[in-house]
mmCIF file with all atom_site columns, C-alpha atoms and ligand atoms in Angstrom:
data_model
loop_
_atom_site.group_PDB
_atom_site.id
_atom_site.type_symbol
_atom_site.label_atom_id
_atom_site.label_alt_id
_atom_site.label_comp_id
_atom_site.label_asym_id
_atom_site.label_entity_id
_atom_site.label_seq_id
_atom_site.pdbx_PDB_ins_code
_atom_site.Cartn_x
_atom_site.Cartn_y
_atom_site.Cartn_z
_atom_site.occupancy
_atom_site.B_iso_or_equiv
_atom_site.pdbx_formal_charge
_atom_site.auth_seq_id
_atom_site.auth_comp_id
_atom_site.auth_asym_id
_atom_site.auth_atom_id
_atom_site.pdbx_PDB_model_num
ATOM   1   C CA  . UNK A 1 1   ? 42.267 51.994 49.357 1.00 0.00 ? 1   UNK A CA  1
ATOM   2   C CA  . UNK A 1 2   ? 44.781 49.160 49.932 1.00 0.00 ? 2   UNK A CA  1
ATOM   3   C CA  . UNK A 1 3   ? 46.879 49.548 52.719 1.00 0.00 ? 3   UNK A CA  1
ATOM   4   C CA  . UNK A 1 4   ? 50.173 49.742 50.887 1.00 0.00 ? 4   UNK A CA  1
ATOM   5   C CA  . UNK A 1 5   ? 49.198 52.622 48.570 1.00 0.00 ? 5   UNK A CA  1
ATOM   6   C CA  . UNK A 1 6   ? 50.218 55.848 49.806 1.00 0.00 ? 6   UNK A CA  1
ATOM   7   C CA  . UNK A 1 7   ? 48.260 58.114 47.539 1.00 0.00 ? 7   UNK A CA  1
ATOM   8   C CA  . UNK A 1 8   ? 46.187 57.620 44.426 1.00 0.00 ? 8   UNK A CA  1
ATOM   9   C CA  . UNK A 1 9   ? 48.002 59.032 40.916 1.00 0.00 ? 9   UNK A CA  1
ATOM   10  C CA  . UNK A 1 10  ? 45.412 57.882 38.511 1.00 0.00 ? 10  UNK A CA  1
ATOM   11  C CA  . UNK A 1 11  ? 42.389 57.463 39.581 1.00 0.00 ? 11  UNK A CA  1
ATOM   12  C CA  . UNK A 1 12  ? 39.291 55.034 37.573 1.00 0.00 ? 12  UNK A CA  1
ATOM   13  C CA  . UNK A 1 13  ? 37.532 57.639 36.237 1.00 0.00 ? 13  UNK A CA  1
ATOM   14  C CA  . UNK A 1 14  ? 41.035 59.255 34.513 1.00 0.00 ? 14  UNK A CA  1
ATOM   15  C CA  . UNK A 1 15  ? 41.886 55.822 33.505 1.00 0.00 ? 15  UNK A CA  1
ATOM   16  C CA  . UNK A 1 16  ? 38.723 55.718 31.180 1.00 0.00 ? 16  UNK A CA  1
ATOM   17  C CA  . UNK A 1 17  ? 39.238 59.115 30.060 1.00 0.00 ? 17  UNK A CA  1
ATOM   18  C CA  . UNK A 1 18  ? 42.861 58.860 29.082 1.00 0.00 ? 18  UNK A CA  1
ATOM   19  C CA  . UNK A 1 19  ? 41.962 54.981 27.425 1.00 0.00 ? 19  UNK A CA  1
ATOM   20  C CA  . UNK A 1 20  ? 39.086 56.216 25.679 1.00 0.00 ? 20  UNK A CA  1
ATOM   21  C CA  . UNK A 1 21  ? 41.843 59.500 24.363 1.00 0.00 ? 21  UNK A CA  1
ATOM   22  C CA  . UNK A 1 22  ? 44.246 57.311 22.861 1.00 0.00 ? 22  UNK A CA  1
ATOM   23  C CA  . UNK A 1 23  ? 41.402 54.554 21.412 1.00 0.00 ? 23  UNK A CA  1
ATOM   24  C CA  . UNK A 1 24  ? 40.210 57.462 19.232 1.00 0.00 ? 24  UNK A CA  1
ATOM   25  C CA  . UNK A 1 25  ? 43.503 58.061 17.642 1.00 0.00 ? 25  UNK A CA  1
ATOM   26  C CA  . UNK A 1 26  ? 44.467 54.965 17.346 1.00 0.00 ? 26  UNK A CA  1
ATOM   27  C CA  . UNK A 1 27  ? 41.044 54.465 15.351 1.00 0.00 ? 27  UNK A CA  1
ATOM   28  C CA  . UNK A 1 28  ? 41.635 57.292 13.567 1.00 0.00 ? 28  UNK A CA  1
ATOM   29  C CA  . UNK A 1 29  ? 45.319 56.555 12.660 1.00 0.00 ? 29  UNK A CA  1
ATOM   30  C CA  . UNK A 1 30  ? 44.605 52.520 12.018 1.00 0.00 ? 30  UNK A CA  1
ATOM   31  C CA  . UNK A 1 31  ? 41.295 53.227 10.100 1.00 0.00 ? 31  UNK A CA  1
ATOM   32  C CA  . UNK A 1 32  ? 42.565 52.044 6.719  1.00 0.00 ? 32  UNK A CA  1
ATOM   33  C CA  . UNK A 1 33  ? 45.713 50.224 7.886  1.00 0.00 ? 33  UNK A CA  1
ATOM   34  C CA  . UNK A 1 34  ? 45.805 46.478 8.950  1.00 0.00 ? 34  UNK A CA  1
ATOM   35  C CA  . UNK A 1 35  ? 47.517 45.658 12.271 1.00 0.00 ? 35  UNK A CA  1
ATOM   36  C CA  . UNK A 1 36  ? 48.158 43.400 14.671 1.00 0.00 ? 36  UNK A CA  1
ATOM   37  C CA  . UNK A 1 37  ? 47.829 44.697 18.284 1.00 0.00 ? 37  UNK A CA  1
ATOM   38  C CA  . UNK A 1 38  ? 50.946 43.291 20.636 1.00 0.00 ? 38  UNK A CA  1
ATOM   39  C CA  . UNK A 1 39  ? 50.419 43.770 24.267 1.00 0.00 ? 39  UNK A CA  1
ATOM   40  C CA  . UNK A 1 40  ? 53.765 43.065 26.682 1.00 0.00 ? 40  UNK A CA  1
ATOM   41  C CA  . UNK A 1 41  ? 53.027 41.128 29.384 1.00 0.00 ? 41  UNK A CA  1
ATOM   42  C CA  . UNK A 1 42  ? 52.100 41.236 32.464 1.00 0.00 ? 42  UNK A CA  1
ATOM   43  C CA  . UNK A 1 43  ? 52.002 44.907 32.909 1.00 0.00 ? 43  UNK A CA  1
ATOM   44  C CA  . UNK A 1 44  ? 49.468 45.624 29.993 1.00 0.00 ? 44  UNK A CA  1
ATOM   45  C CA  . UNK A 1 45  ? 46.705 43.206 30.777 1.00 0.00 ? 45  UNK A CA  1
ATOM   46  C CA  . UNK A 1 46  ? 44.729 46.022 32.255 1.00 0.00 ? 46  UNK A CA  1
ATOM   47  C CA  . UNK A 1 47  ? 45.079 48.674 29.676 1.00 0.00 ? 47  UNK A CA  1
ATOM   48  C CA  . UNK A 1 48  ? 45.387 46.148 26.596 1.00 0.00 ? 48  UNK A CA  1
ATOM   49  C CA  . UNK A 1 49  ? 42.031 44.665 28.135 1.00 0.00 ? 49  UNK A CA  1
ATOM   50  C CA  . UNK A 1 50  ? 40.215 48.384 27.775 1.00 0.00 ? 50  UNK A CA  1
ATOM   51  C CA  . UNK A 1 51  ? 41.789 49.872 25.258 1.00 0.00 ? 51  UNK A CA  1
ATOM   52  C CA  . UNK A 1 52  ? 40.781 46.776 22.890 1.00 0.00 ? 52  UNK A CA  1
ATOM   53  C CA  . UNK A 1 53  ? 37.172 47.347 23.454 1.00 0.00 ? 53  UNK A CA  1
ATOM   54  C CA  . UNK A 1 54  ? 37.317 51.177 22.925 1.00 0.00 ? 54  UNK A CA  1
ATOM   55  C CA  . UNK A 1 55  ? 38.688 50.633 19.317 1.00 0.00 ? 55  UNK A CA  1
ATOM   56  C CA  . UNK A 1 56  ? 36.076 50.049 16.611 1.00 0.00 ? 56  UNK A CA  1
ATOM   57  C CA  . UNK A 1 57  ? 38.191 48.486 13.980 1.00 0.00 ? 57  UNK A CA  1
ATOM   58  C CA  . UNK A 1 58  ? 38.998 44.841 12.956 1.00 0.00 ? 58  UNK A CA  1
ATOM   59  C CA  . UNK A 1 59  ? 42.570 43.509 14.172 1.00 0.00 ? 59  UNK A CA  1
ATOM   60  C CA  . UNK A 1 60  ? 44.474 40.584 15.795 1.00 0.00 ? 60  UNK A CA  1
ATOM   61  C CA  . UNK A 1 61  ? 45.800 40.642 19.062 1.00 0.00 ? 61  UNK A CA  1
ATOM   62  C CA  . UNK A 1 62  ? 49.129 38.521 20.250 1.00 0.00 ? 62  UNK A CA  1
ATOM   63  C CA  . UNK A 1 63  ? 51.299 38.424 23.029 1.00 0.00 ? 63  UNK A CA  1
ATOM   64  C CA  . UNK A 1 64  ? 55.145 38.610 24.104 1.00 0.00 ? 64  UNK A CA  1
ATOM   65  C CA  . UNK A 1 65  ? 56.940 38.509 27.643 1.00 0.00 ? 65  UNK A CA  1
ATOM   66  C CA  . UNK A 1 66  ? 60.031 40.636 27.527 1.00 0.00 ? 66  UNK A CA  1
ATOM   67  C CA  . UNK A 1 67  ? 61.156 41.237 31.201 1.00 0.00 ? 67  UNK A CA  1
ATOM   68  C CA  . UNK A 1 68  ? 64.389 43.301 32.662 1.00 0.00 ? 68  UNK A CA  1
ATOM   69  C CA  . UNK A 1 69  ? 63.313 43.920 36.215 1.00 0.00 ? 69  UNK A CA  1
ATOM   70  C CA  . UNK A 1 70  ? 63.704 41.476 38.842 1.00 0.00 ? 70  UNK A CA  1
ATOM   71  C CA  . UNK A 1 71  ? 61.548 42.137 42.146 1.00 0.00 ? 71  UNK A CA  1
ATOM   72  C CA  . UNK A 1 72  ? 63.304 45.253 42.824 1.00 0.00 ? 72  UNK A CA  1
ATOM   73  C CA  . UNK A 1 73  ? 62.740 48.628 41.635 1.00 0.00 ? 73  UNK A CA  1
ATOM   74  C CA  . UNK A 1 74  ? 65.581 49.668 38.990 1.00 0.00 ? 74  UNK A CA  1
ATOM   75  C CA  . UNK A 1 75  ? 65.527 48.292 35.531 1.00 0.00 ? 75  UNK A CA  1
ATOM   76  C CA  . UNK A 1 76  ? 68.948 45.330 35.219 1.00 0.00 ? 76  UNK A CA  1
ATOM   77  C CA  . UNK A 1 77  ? 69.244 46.784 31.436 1.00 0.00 ? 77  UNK A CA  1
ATOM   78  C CA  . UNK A 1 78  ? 69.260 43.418 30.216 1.00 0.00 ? 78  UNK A CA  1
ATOM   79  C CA  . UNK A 1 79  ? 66.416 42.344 28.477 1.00 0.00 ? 79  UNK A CA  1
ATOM   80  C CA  . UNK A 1 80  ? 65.178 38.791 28.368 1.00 0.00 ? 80  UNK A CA  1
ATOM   81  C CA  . UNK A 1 81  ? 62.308 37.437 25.452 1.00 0.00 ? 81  UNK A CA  1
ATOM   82  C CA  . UNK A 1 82  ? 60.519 35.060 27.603 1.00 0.00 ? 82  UNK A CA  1
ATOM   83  C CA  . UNK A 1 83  ? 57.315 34.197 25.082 1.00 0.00 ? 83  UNK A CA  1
ATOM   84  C CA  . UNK A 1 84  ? 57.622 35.332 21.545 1.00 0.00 ? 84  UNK A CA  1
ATOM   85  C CA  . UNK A 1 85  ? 55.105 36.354 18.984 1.00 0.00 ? 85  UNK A CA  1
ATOM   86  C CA  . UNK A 1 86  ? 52.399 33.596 18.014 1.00 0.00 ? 86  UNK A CA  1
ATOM   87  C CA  . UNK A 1 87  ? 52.020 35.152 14.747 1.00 0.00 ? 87  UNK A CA  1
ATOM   88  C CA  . UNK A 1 88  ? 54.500 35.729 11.958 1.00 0.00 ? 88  UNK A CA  1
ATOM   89  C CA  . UNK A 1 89  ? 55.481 39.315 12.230 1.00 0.00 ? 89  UNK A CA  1
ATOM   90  C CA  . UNK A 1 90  ? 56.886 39.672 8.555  1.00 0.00 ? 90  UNK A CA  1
ATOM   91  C CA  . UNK A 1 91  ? 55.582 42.711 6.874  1.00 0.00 ? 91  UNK A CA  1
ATOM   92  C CA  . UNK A 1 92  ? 52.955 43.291 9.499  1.00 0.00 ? 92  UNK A CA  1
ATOM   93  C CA  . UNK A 1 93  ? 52.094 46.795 11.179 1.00 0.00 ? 93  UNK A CA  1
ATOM   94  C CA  . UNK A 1 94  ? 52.513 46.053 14.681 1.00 0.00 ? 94  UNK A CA  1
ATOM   95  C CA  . UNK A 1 95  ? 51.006 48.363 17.400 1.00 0.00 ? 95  UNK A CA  1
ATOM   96  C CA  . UNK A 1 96  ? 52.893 47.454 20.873 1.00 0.00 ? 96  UNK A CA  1
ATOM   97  C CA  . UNK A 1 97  ? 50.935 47.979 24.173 1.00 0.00 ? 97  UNK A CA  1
ATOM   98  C CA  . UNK A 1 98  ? 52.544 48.903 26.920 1.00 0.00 ? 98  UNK A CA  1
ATOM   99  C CA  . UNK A 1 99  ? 51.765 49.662 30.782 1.00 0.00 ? 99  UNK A CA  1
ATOM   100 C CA  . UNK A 1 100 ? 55.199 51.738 31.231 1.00 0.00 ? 100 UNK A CA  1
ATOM   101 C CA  . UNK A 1 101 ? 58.275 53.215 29.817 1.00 0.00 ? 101 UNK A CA  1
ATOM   102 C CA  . UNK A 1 102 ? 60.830 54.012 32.425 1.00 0.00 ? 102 UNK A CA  1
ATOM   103 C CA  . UNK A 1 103 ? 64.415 53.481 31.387 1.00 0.00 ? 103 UNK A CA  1
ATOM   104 C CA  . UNK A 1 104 ? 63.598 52.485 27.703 1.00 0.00 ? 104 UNK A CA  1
ATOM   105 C CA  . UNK A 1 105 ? 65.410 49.137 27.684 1.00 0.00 ? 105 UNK A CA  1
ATOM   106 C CA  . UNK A 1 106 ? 62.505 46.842 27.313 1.00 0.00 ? 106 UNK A CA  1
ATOM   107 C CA  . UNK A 1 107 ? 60.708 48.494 24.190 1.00 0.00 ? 107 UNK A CA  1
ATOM   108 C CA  . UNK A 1 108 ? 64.248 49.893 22.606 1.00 0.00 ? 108 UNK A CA  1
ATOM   109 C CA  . UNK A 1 109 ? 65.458 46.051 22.537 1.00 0.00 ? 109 UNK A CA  1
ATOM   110 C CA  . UNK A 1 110 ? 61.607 44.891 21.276 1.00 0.00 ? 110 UNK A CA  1
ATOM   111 C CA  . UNK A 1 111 ? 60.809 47.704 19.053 1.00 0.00 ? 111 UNK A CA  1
ATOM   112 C CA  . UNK A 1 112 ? 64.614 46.685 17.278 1.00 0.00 ? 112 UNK A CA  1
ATOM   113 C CA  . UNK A 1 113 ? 63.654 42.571 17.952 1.00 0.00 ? 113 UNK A CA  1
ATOM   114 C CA  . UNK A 1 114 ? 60.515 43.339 15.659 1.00 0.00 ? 114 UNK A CA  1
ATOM   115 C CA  . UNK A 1 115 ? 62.307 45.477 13.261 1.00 0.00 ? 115 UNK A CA  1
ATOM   116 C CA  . UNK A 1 116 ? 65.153 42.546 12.508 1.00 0.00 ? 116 UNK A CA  1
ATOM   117 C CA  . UNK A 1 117 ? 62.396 40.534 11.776 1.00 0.00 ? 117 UNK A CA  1
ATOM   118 C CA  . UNK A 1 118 ? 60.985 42.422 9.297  1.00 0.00 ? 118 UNK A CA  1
ATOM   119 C CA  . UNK A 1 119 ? 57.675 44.342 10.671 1.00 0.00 ? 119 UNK A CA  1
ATOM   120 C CA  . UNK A 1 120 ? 56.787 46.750 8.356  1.00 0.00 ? 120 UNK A CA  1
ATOM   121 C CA  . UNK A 1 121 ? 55.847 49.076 10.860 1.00 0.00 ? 121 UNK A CA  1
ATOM   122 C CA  . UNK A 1 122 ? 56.174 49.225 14.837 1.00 0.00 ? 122 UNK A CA  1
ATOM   123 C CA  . UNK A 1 123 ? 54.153 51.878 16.808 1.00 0.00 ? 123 UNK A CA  1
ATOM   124 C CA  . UNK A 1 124 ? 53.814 51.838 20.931 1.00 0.00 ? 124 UNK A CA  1
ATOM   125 C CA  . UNK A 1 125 ? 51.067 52.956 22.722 1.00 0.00 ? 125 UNK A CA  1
ATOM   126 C CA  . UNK A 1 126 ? 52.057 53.426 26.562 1.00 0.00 ? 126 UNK A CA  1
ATOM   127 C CA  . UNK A 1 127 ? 49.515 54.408 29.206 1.00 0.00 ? 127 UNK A CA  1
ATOM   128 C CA  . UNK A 1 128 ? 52.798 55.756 31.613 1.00 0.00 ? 128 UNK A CA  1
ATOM   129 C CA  . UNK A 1 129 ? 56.159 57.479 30.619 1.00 0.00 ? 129 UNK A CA  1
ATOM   130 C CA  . UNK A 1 130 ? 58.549 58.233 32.995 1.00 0.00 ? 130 UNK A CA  1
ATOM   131 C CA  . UNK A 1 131 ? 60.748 59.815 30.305 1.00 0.00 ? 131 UNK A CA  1
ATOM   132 C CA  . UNK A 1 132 ? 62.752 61.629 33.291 1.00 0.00 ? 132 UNK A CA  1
ATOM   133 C CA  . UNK A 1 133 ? 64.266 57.975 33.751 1.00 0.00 ? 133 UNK A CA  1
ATOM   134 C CA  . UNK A 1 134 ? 64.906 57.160 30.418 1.00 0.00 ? 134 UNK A CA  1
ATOM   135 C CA  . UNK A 1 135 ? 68.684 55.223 29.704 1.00 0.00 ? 135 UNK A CA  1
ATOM   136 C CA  . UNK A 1 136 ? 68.169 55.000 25.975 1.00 0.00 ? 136 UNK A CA  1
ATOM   137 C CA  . UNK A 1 137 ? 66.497 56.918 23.685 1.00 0.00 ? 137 UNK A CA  1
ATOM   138 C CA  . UNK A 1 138 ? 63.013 56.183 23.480 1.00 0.00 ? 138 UNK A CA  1
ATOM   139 C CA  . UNK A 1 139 ? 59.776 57.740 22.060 1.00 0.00 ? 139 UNK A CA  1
ATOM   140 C CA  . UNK A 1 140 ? 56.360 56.294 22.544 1.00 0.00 ? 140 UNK A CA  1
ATOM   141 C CA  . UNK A 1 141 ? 54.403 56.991 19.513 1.00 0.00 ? 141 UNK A CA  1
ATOM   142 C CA  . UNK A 1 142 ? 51.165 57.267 21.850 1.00 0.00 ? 142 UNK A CA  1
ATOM   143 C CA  . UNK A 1 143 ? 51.445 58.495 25.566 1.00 0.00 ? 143 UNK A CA  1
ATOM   144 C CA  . UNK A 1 144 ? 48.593 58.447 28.477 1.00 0.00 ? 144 UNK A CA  1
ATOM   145 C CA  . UNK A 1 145 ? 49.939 60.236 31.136 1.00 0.00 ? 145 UNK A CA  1
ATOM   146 C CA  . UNK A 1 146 ? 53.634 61.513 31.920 1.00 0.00 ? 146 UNK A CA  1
ATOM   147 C CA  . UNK A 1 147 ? 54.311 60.952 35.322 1.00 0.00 ? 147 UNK A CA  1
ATOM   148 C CA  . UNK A 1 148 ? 56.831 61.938 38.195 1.00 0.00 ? 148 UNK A CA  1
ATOM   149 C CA  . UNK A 1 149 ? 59.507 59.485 39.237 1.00 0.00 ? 149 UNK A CA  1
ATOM   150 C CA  . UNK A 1 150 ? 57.675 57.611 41.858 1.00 0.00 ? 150 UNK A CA  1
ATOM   151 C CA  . UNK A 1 151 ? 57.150 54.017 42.953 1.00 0.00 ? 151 UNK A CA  1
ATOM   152 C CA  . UNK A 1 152 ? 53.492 53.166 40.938 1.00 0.00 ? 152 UNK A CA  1
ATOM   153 C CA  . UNK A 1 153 ? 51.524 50.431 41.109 1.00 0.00 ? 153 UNK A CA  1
ATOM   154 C CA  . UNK A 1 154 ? 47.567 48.921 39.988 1.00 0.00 ? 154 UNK A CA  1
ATOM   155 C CA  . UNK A 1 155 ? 46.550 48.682 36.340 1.00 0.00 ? 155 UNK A CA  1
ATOM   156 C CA  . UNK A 1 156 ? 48.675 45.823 35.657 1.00 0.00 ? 156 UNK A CA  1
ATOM   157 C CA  . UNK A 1 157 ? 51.576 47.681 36.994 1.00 0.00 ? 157 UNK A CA  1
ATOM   158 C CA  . UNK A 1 158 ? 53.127 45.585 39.760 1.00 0.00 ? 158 UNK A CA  1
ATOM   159 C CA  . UNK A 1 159 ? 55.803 45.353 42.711 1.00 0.00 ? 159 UNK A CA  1
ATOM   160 C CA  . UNK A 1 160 ? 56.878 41.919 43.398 1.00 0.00 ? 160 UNK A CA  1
ATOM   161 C CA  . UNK A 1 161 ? 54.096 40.819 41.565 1.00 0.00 ? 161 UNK A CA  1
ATOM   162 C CA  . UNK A 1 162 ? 51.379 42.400 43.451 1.00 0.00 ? 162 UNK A CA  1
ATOM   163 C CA  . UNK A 1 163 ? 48.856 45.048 43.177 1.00 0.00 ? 163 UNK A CA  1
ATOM   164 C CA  . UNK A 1 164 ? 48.160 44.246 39.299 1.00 0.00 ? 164 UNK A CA  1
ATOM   165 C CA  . UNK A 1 165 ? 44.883 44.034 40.142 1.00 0.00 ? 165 UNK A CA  1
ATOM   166 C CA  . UNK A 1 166 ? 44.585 47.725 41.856 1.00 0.00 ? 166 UNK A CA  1
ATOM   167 C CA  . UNK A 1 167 ? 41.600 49.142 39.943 1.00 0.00 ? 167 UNK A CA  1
ATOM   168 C CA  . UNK A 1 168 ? 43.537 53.071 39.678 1.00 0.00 ? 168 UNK A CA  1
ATOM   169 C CA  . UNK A 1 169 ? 47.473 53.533 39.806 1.00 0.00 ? 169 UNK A CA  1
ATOM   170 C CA  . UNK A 1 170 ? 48.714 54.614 42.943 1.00 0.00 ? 170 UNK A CA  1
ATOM   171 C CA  . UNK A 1 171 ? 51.999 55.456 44.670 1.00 0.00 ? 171 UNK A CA  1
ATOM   172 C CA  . UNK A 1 172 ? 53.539 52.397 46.390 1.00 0.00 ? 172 UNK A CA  1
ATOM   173 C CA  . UNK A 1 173 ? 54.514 53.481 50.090 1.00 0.00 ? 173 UNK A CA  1
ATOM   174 C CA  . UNK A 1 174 ? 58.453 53.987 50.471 1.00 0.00 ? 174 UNK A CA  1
ATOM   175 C CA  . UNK A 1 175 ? 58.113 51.207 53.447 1.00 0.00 ? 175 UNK A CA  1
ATOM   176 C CA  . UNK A 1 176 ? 57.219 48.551 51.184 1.00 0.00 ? 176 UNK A CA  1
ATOM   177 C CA  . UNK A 1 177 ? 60.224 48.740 48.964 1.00 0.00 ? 177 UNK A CA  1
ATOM   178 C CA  . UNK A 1 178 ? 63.002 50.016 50.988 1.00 0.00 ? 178 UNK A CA  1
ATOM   179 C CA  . UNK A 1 179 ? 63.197 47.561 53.644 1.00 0.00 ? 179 UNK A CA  1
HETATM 180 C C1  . PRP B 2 .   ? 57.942 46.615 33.166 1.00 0.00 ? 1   PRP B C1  1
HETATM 181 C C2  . PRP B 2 .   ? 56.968 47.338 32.259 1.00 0.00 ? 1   PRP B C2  1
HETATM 182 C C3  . PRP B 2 .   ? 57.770 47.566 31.017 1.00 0.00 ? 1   PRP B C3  1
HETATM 183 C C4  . PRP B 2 .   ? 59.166 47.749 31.547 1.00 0.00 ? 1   PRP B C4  1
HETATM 184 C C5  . PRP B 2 .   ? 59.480 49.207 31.553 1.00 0.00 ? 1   PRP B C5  1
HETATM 185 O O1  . PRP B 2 .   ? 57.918 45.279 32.826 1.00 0.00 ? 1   PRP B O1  1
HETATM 186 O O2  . PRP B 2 .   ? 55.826 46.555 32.003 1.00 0.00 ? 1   PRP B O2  1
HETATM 187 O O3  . PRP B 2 .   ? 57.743 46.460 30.149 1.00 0.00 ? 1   PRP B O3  1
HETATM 188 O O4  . PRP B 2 .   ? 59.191 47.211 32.864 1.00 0.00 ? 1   PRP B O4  1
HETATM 189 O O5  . PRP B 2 .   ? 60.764 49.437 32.036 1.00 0.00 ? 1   PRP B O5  1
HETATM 190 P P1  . PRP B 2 .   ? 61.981 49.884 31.140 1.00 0.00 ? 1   PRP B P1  1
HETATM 191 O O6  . PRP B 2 .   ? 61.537 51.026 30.280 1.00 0.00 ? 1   PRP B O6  1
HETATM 192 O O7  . PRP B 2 .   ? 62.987 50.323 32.191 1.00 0.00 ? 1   PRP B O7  1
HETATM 193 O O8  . PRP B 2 .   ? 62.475 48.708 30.360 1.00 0.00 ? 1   PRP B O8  1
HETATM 194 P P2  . PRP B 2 .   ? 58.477 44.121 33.742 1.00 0.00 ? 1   PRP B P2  1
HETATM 195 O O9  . PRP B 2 .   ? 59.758 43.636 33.144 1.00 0.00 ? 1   PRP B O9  1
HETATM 196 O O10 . PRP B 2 .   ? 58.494 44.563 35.175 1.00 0.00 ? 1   PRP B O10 1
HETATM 197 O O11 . PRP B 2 .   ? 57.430 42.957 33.557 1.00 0.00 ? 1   PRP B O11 1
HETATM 198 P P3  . PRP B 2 .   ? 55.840 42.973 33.749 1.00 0.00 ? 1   PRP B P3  1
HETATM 199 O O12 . PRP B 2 .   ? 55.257 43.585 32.498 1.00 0.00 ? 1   PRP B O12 1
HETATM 200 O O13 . PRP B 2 .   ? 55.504 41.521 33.892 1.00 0.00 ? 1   PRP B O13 1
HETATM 201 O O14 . PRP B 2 .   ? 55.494 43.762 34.993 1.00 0.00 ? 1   PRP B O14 1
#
């Protein structure tokens, strides 16, 4: 285990169980409904990578950056579109694929962002909620795992832009953050 981990949350094996969960209703849901799957960078590269391959049906995939943290731990509220949509987003169904939801900001301002232009529908799937630290009302319409309010890392989930690449999500020791 990396050195900086202090204990593991979600392991590999849990990862494919809880992926393989939510690519069956997603299938099920999307079966007879076009859609274009939206993952938010960075944090989703992980589960957007495996949940893609779990889902038997045909859609598009596309890509935004929306970022409010900075390298610190608490969310600045602000949210920033970095990269926008490649495709046109009119009229679309638009599934969003996300690694987290912690205060809400970032998929309250891009749920709304999609809306204004004129999606004609806007789900989220979200591997984490940490709906204990939620700022603004937010429901994910698709949920992994709730977790406790702790530091976590791996799975595309990063601190300081590190550990993305953490095969399992894992609880960041206090150490490396609070000095
Ligand atoms: C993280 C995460 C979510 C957001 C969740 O992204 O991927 O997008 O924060 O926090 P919120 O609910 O408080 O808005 P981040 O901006 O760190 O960028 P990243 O995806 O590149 O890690």
């Amino acid at each position: 285990m990396n050195k900086n981990i202090e204990s593991v949350l979600i392991s590999e094996q849990k990862l494919e169980k809880i992926v393989n969960s939510l690519a069956k209703q997603i299938e099920k849901d999307y079966n007879d409904k076009e859609f274009i799957m939206l993952g938010l960078l960075k944090g989703s590269i992980a589960f957007m990578a495996d949940l893609m391959k779990n889902i038997d049906l045909d859609f598009r995939i596309d890509f935004m950056v929306a970022s409010s943290y900075g390298s610190g731990t608490e969310s600045s509220g602000k949210v920033k579109i970095k990269k926008d949509t490649e495709f046109e987003v009119k009229d679309k169904n638009i599934l969003i694929v996300e690694d987290i939801v912690d205060s809400g900001n970032t998929l309250n301002f891009v749920c709304n962002y999609l809306m204004t232009r004129g999606a004609a529908d806007v789900k989220v799937v979200t591997l984490c909620d940490k709906p204990t630290r939620r700022k603004v009302p937010f429901e994910p319409d698709y949920v992994g795992q709730v977790i406790p309010d702790e530091f976590i890392v791996g799975y595309g989930l990063d601190y300081d832009e590190l550990y993305r690449n953490l095969p399992y999500i894992g609880v960041l020791k206090r150490s490396v953050y609070e000095n």
